[in-house]
Coordinates of N, CA and C in Angstrom, one line a residue:
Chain A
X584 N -8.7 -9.8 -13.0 CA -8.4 -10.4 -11.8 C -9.3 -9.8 -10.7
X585 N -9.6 -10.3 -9.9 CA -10.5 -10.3 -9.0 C -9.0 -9.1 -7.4
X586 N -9.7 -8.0 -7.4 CA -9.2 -7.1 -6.7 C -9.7 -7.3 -5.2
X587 N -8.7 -7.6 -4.4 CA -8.8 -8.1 -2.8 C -8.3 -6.5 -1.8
X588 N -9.3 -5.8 -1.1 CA -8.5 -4.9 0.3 C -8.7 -5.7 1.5
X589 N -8.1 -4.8 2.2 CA -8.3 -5.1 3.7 C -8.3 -3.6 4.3
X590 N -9.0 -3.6 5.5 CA -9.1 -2.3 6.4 C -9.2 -2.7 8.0
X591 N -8.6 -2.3 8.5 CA -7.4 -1.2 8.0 C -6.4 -1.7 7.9
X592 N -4.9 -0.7 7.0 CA -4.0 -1.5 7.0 C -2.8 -1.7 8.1
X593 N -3.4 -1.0 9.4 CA -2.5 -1.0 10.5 C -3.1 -0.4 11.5
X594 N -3.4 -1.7 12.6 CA -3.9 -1.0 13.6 C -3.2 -1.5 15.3
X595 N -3.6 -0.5 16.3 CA -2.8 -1.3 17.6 C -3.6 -1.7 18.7
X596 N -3.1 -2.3 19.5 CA -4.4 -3.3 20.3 C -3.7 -3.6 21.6
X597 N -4.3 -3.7 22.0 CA -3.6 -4.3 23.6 C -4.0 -5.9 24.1
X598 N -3.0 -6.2 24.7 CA -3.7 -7.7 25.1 C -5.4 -7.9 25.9
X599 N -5.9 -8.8 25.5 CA -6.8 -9.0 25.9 C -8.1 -8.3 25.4
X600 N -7.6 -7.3 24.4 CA -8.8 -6.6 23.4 C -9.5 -7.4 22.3
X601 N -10.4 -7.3 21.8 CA -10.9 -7.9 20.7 C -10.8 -7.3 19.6
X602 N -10.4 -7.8 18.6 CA -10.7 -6.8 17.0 C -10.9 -7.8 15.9
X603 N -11.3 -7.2 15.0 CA -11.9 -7.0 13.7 C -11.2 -6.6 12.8
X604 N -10.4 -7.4 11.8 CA -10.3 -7.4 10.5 C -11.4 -7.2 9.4
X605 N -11.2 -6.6 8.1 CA -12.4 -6.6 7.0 C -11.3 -6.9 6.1
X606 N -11.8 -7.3 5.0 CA -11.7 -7.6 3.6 C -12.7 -8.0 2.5
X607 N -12.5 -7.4 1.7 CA -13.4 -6.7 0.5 C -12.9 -7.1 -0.7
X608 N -13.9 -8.1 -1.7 CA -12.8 -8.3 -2.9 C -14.0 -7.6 -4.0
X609 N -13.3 -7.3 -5.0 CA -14.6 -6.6 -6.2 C -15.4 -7.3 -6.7
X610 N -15.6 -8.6 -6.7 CA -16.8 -8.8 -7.2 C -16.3 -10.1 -6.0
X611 N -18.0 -11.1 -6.2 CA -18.5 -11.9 -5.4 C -17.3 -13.3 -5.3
X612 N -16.9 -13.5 -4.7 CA -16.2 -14.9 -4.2 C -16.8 -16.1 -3.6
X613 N -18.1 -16.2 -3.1 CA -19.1 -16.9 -2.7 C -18.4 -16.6 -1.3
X614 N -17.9 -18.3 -0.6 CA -16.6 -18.6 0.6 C -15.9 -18.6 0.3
X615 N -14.8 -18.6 -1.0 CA -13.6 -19.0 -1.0 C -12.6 -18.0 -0.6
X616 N -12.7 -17.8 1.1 CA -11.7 -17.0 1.5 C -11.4 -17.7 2.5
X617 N -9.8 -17.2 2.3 CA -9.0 -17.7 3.7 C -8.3 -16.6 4.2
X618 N -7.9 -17.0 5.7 CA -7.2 -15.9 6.1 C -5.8 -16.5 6.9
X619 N -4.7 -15.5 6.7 CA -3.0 -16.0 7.3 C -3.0 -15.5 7.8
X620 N -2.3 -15.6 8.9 CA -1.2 -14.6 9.7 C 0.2 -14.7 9.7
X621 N 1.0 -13.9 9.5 CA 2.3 -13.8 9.3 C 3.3 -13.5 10.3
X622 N 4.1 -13.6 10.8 CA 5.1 -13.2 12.1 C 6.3 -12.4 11.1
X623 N 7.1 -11.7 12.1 CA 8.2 -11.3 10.9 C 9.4 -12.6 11.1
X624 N 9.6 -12.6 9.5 CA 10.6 -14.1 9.3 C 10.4 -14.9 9.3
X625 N 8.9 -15.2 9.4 CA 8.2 -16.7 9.0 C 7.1 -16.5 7.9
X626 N 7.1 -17.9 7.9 CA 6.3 -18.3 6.7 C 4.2 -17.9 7.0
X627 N 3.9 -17.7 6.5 CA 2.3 -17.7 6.1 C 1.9 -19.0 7.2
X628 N 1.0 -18.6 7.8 CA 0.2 -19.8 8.6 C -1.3 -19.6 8.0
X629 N -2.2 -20.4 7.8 CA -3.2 -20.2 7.3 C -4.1 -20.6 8.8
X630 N -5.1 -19.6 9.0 CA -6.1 -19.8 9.9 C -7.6 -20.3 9.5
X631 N -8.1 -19.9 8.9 CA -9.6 -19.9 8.4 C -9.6 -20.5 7.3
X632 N -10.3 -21.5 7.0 CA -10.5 -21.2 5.1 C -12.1 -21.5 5.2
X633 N -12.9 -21.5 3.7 CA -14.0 -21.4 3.7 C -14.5 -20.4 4.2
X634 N -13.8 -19.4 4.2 CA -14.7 -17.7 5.1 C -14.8 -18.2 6.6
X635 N -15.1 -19.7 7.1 CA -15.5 -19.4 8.5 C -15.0 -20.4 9.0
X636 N -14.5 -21.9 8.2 CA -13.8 -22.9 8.9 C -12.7 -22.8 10.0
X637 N -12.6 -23.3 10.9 CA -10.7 -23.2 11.8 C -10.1 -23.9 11.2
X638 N -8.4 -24.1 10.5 CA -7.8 -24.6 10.4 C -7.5 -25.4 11.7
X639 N -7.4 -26.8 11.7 CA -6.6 -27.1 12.8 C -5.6 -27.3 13.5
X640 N -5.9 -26.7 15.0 CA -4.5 -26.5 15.7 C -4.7 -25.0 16.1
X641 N -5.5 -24.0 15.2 CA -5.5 -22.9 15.4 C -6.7 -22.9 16.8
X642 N -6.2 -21.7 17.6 CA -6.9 -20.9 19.0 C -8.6 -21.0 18.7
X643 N -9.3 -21.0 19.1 CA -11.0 -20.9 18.9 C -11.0 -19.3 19.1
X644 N -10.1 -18.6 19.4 CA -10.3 -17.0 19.5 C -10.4 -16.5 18.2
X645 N -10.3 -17.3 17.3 CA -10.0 -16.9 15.9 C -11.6 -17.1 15.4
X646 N -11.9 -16.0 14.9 CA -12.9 -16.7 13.5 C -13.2 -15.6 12.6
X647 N -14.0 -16.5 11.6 CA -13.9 -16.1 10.5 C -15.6 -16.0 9.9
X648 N -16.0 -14.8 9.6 CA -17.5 -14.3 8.7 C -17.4 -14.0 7.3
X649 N -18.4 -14.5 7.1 CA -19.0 -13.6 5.3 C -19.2 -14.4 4.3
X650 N -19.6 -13.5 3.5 CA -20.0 -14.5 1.9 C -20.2 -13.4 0.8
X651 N -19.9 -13.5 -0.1 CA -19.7 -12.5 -1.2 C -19.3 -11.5 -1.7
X652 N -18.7 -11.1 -0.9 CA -18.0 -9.6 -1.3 C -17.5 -9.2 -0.1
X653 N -17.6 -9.4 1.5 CA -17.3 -8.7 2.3 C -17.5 -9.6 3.6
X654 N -16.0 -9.5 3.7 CA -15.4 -11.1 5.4 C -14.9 -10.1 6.3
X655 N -15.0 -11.2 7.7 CA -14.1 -10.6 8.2 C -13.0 -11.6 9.2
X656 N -12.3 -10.7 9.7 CA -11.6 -11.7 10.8 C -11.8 -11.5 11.9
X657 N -11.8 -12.2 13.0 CA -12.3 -11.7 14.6 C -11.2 -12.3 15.4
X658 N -10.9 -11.9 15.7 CA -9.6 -12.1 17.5 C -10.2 -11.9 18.4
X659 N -11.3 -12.8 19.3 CA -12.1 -12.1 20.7 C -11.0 -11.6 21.9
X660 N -9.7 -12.2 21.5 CA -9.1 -11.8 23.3 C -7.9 -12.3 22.5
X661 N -7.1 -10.9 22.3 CA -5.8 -10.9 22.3 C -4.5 -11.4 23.0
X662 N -3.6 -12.0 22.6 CA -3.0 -12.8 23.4 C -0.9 -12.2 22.7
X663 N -0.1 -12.1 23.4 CA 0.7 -11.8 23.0 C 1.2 -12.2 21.9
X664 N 0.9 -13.2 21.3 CA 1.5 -13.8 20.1 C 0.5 -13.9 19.1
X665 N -0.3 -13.3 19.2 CA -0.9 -12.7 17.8 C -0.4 -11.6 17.1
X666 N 0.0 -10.6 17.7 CA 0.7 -9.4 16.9 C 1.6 -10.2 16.0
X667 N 1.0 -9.6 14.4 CA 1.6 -10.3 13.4 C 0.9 -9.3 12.5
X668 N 1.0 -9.9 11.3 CA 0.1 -9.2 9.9 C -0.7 -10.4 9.3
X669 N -1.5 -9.7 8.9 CA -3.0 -11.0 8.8 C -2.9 -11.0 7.2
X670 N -3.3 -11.7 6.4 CA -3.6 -11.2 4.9 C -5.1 -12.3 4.5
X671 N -5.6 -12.0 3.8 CA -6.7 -12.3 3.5 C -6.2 -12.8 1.4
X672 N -6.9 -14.1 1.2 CA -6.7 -15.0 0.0 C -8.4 -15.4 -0.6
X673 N -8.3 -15.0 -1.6 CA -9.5 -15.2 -2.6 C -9.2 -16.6 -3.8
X674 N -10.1 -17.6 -3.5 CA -9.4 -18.9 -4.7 C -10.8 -19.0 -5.4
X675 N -11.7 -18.0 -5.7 CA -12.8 -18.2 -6.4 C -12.6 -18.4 -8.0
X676 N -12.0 -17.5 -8.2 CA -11.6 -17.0 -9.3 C -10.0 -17.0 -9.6
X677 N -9.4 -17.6 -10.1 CA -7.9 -17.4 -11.0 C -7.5 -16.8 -11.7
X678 N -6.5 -16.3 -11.6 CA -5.8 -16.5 -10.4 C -6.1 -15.8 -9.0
X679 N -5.7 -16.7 -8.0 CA -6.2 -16.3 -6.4 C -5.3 -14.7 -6.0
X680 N -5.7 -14.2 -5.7 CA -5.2 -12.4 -5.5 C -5.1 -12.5 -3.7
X681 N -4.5 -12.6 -3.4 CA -4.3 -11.7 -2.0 C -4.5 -10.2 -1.3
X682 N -5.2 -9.8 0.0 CA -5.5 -8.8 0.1 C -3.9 -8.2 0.2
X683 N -3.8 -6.9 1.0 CA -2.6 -6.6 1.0 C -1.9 -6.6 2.2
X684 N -2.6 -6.5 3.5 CA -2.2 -6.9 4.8 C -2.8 -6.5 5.6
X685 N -3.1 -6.5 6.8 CA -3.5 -5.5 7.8 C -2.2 -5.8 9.0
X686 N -1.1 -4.9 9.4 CA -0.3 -5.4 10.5 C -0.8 -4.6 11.8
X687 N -1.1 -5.8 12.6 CA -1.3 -5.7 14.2 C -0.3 -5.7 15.4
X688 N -0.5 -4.4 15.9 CA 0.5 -4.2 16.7 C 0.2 -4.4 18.2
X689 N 1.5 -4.3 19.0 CA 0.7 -4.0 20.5 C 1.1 -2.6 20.9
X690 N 0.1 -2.2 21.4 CA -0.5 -0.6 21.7 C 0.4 -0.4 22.9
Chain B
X1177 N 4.1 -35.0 9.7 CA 4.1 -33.8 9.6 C 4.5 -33.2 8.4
X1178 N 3.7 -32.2 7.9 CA 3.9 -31.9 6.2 C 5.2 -30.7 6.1
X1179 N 6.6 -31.2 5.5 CA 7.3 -30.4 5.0 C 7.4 -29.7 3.5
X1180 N 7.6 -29.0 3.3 CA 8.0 -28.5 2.0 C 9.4 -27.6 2.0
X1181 N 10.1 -28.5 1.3 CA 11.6 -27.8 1.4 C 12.4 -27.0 -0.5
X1182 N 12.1 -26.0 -0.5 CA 12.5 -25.5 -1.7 C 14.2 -25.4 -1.7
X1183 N 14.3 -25.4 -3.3 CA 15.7 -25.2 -3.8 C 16.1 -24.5 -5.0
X1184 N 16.6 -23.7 -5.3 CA 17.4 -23.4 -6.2 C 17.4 -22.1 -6.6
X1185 N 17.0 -21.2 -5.8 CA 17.3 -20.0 -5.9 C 18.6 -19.2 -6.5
X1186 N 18.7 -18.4 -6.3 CA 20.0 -17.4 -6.4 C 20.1 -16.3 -7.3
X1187 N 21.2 -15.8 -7.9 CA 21.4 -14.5 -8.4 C 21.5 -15.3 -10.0
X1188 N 20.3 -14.2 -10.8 CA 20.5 -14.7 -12.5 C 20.0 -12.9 -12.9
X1189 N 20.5 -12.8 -13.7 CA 21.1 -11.6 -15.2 C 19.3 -11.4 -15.3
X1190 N 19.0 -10.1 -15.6 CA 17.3 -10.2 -16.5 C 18.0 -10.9 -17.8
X1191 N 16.6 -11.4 -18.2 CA 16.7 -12.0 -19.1 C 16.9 -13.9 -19.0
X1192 N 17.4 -14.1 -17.8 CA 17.9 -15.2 -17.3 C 16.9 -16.5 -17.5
X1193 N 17.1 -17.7 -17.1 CA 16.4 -18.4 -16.5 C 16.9 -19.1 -14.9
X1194 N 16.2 -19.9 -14.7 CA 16.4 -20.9 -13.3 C 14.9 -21.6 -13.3
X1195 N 15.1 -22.8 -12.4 CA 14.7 -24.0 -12.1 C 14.4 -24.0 -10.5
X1196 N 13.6 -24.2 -10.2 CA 13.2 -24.3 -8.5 C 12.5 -25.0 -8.3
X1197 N 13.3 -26.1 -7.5 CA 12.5 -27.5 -6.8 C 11.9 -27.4 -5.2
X1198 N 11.3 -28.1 -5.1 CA 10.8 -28.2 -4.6 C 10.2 -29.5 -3.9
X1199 N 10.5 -30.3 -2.3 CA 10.5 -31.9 -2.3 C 9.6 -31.6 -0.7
X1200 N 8.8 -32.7 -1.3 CA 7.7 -32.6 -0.1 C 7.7 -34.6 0.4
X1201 N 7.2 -33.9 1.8 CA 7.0 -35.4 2.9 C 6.1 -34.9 4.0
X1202 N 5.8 -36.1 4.5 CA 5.0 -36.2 5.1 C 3.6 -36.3 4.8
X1203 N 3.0 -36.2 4.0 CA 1.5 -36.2 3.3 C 1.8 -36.9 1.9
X1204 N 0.7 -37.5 1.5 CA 0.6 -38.2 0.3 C 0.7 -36.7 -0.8
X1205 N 2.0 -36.7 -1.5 CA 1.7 -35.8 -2.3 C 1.1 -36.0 -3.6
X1206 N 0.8 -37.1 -4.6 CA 0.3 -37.6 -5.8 C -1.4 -36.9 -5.6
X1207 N -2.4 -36.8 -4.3 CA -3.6 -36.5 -4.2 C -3.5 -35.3 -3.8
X1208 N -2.6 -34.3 -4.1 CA -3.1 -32.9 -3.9 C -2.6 -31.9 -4.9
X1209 N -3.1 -30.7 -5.0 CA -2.7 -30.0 -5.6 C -1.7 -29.4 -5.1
X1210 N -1.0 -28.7 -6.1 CA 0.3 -27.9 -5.7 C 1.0 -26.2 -6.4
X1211 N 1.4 -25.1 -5.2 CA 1.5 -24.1 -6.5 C 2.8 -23.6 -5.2
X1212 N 2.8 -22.5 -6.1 CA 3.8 -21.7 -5.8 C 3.3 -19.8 -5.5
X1213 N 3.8 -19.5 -4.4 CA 3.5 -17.9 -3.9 C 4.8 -17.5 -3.8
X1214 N 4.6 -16.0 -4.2 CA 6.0 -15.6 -3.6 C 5.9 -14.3 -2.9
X1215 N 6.6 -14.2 -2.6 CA 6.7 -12.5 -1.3 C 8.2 -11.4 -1.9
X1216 N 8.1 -10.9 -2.5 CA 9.4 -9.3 -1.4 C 9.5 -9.2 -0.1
X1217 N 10.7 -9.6 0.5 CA 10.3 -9.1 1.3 C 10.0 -8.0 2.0
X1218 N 8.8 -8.1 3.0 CA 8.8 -6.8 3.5 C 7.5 -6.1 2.5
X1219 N 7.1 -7.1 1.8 CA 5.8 -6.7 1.1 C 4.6 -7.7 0.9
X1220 N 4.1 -7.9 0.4 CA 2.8 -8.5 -0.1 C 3.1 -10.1 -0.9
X1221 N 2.2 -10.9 -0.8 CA 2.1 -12.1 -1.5 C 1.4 -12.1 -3.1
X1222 N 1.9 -12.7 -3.4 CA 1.7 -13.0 -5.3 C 1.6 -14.7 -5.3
X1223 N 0.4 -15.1 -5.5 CA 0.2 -16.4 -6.2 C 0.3 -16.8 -7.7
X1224 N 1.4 -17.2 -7.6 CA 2.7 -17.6 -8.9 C 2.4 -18.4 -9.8
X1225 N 1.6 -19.8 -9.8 CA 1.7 -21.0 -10.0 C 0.9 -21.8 -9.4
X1226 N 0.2 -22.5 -10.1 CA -0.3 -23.8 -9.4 C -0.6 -24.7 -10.7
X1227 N -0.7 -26.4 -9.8 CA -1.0 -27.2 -10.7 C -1.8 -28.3 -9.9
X1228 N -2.5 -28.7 -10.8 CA -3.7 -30.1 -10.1 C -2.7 -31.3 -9.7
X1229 N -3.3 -32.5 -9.2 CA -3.1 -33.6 -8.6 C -2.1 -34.4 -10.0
X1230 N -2.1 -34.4 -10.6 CA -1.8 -35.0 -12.0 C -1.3 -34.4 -12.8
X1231 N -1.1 -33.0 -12.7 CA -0.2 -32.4 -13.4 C -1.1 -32.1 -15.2
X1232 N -2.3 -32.7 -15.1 CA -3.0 -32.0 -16.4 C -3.2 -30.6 -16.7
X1233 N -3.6 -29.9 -15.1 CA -3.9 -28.8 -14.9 C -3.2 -28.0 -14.6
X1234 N -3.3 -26.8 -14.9 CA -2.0 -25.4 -14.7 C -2.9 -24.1 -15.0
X1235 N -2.0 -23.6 -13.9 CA -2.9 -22.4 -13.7 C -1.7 -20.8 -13.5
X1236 N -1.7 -19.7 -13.8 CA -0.4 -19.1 -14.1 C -1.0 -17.4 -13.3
X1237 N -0.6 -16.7 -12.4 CA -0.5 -15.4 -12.3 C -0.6 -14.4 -13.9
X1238 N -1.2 -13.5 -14.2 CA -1.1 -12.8 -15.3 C 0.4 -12.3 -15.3
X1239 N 1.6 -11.5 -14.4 CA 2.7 -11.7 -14.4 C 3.8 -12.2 -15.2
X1240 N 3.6 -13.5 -14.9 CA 4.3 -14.8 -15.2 C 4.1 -15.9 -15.9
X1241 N 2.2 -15.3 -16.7 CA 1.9 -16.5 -17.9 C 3.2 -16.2 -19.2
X1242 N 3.1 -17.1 -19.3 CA 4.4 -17.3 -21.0 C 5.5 -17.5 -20.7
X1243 N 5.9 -17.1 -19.1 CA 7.6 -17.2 -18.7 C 7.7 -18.7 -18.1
X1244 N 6.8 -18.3 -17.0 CA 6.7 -19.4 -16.2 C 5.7 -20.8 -16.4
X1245 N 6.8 -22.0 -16.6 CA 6.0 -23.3 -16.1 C 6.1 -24.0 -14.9
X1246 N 5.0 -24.7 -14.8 CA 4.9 -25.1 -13.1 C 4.8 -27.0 -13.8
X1247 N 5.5 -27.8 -13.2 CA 5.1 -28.9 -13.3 C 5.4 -29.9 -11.7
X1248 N 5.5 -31.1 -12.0 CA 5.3 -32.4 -10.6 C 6.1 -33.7 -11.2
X1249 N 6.5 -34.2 -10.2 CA 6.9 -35.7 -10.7 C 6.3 -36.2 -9.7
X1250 N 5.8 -37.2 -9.4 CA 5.0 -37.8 -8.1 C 5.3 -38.7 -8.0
X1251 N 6.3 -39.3 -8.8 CA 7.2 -40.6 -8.3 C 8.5 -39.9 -7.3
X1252 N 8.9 -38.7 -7.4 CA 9.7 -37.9 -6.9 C 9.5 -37.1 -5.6
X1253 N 7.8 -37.3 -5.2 CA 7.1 -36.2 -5.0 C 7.9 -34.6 -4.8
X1254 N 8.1 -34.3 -5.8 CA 8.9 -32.8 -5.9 C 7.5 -31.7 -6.9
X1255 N 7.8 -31.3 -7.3 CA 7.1 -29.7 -7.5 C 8.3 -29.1 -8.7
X1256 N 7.8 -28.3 -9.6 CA 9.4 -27.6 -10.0 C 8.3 -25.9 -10.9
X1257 N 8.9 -24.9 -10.7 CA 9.0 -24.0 -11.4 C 10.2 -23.5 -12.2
X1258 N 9.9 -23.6 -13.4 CA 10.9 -23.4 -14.7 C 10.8 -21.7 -14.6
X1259 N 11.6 -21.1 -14.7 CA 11.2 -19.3 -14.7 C 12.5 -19.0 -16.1
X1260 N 11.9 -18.8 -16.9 CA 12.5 -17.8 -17.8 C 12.1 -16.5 -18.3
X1261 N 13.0 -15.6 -19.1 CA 12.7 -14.1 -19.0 C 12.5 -13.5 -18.0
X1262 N 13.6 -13.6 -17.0 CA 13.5 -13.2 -15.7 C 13.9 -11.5 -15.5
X1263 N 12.9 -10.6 -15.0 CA 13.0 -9.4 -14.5 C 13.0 -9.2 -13.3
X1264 N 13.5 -7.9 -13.3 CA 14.3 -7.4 -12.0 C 12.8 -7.7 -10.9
X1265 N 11.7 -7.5 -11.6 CA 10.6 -7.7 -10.6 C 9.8 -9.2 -10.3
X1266 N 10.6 -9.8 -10.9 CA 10.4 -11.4 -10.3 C 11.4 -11.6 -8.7
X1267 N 12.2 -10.8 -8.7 CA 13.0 -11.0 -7.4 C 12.1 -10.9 -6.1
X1268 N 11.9 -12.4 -5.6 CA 11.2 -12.4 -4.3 C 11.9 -13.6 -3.8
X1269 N 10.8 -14.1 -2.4 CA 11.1 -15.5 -2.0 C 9.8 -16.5 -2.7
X1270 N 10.5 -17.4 -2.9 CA 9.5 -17.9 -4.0 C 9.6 -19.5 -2.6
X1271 N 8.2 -19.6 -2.6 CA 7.5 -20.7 -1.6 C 6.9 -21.4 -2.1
X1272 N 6.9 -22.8 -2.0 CA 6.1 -24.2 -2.3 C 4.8 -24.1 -1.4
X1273 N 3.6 -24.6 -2.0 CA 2.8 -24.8 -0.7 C 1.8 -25.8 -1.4
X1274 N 1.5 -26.4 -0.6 CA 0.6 -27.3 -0.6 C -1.5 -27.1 -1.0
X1275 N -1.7 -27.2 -1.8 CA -3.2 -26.9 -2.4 C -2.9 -25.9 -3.8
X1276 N -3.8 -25.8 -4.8 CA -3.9 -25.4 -6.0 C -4.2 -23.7 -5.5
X1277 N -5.2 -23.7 -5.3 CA -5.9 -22.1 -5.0 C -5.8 -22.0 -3.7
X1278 N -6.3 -22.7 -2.5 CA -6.0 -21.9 -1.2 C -4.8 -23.3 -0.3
X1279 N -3.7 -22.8 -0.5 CA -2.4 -23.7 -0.2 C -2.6 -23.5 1.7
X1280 N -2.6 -24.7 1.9 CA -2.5 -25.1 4.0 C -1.1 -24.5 4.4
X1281 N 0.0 -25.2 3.8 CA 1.2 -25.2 4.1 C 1.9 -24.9 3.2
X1282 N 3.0 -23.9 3.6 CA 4.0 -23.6 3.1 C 5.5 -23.7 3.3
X1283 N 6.4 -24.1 2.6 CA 7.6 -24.3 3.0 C 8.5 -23.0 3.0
X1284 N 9.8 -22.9 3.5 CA 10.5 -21.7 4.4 C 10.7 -20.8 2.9
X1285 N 10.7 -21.5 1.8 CA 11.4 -20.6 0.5 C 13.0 -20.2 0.0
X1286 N 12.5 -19.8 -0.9 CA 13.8 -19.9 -1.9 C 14.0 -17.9 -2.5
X1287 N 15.0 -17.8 -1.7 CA 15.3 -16.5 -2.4 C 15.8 -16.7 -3.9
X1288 N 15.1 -15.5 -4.7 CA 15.3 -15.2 -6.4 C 15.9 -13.7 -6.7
X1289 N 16.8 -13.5 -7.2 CA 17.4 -12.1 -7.0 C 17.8 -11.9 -8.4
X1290 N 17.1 -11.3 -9.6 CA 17.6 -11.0 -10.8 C 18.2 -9.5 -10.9
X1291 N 19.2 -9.7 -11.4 CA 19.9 -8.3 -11.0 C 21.1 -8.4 -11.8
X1292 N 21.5 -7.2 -12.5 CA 22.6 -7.4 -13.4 C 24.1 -6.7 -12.9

């Protein structure tokens, strides 16, 4: 199975900051990554798919880079209701592995 | 608006089986694929299950190949995972979602708690 990280796995931010998610899977995935955000007590929202598509409905502060081995996620301008946990989804290969989180706090 | 409403969770023995449905609306369900993810809570995601538009195709977590079957009725539009030989480490929330490999939507879930 195709082995998914993320870095880091917990970081803090303040509103209005921008950051940077990574995820790294072991071998090549071309695009087929997506990325979620999770709240606590709710269900998986999916943001991105295709490495760089918006889902729609989702913020344009959101996006999404990469191809092959190494994506990322971008938040340009933090907004109170993004602090959540992000996870990162590989459907290249089957079965799809998930990374393992990165949770985003506020600082 | 796409629902996905799971059912049948609860407490079963290892060794056990159960049945988890799963009934979807709002989107044409017969043209999409469909799988199943589940969570601990308070931990990480596990993609469980999926199956194609038609139900030819099935696709299984290394986990839960030989335990678990995933099938569809599309006259029903429902979803079902069959789980037998249940271990203490299949205990999660087990979620419906919508797409084979990368699922849009997901429904709230069904807690699974094998435990003797």
């Amino acid at each position: 199975d195709i082995q998914m990280t993320q870095s880091p796995s917990a970081m803090s931010a303040s509103v209005g900051d921008g950051v940077t998610i990574t995820c790294r899977a072991s071998q090549g995935i071309n695009k087929y990554l997506a990325w979620f955000q999770q709240k606590p007590g709710k269900v998986p929202k999916r943001l991105i798919y295709g490495a760089s598509s918006l889902q729609s409905g989702v913020p344009s502060r959101f996006s999404g880079s990469g191809s092959g081995t190494e994506f990322t996620l971008t938040i340009s301008s933090l907004q109170p209701e993004d602090f959540a946990t992000y996870f990162c989804l590989q459907h290249n290969s089957y079965p799809p592995t998930f990374g393992p989180g990165t949770r985003l706090d506020i600082k | 608006e796409v629902e996905l409403v799971e059912s049948g969770g609860g407490v079963v023995r290892p060794g056990g089986s159960l049945t988890l449905s799963c009934e979807a609306s709002g989107f044409t369900f017969g043209v999409v694929g469909m799988s199943w993810v589940r969570q601990v809570p308070g931990k990480g995601l596990e993609w469980v299950a999926g199956i194609n538009l038609n139900g030819e195709t099935t696709s299984f977590g290394d986990s839960v190949k030989g335990r678990f079957t995933i099938s569809r009725d599309n006259a029903k539009n429902s979803l079902y995972l069959e789980m037998n030989s249940l271990r203490a480490e299949d205990t999660a929330f087990y979620h419906c979602a919508r797409g084979f490999g990368d699922p849009d939507y997901w429904g709230q879930g069904t807690l699974v708690i094998v435990s003797s």
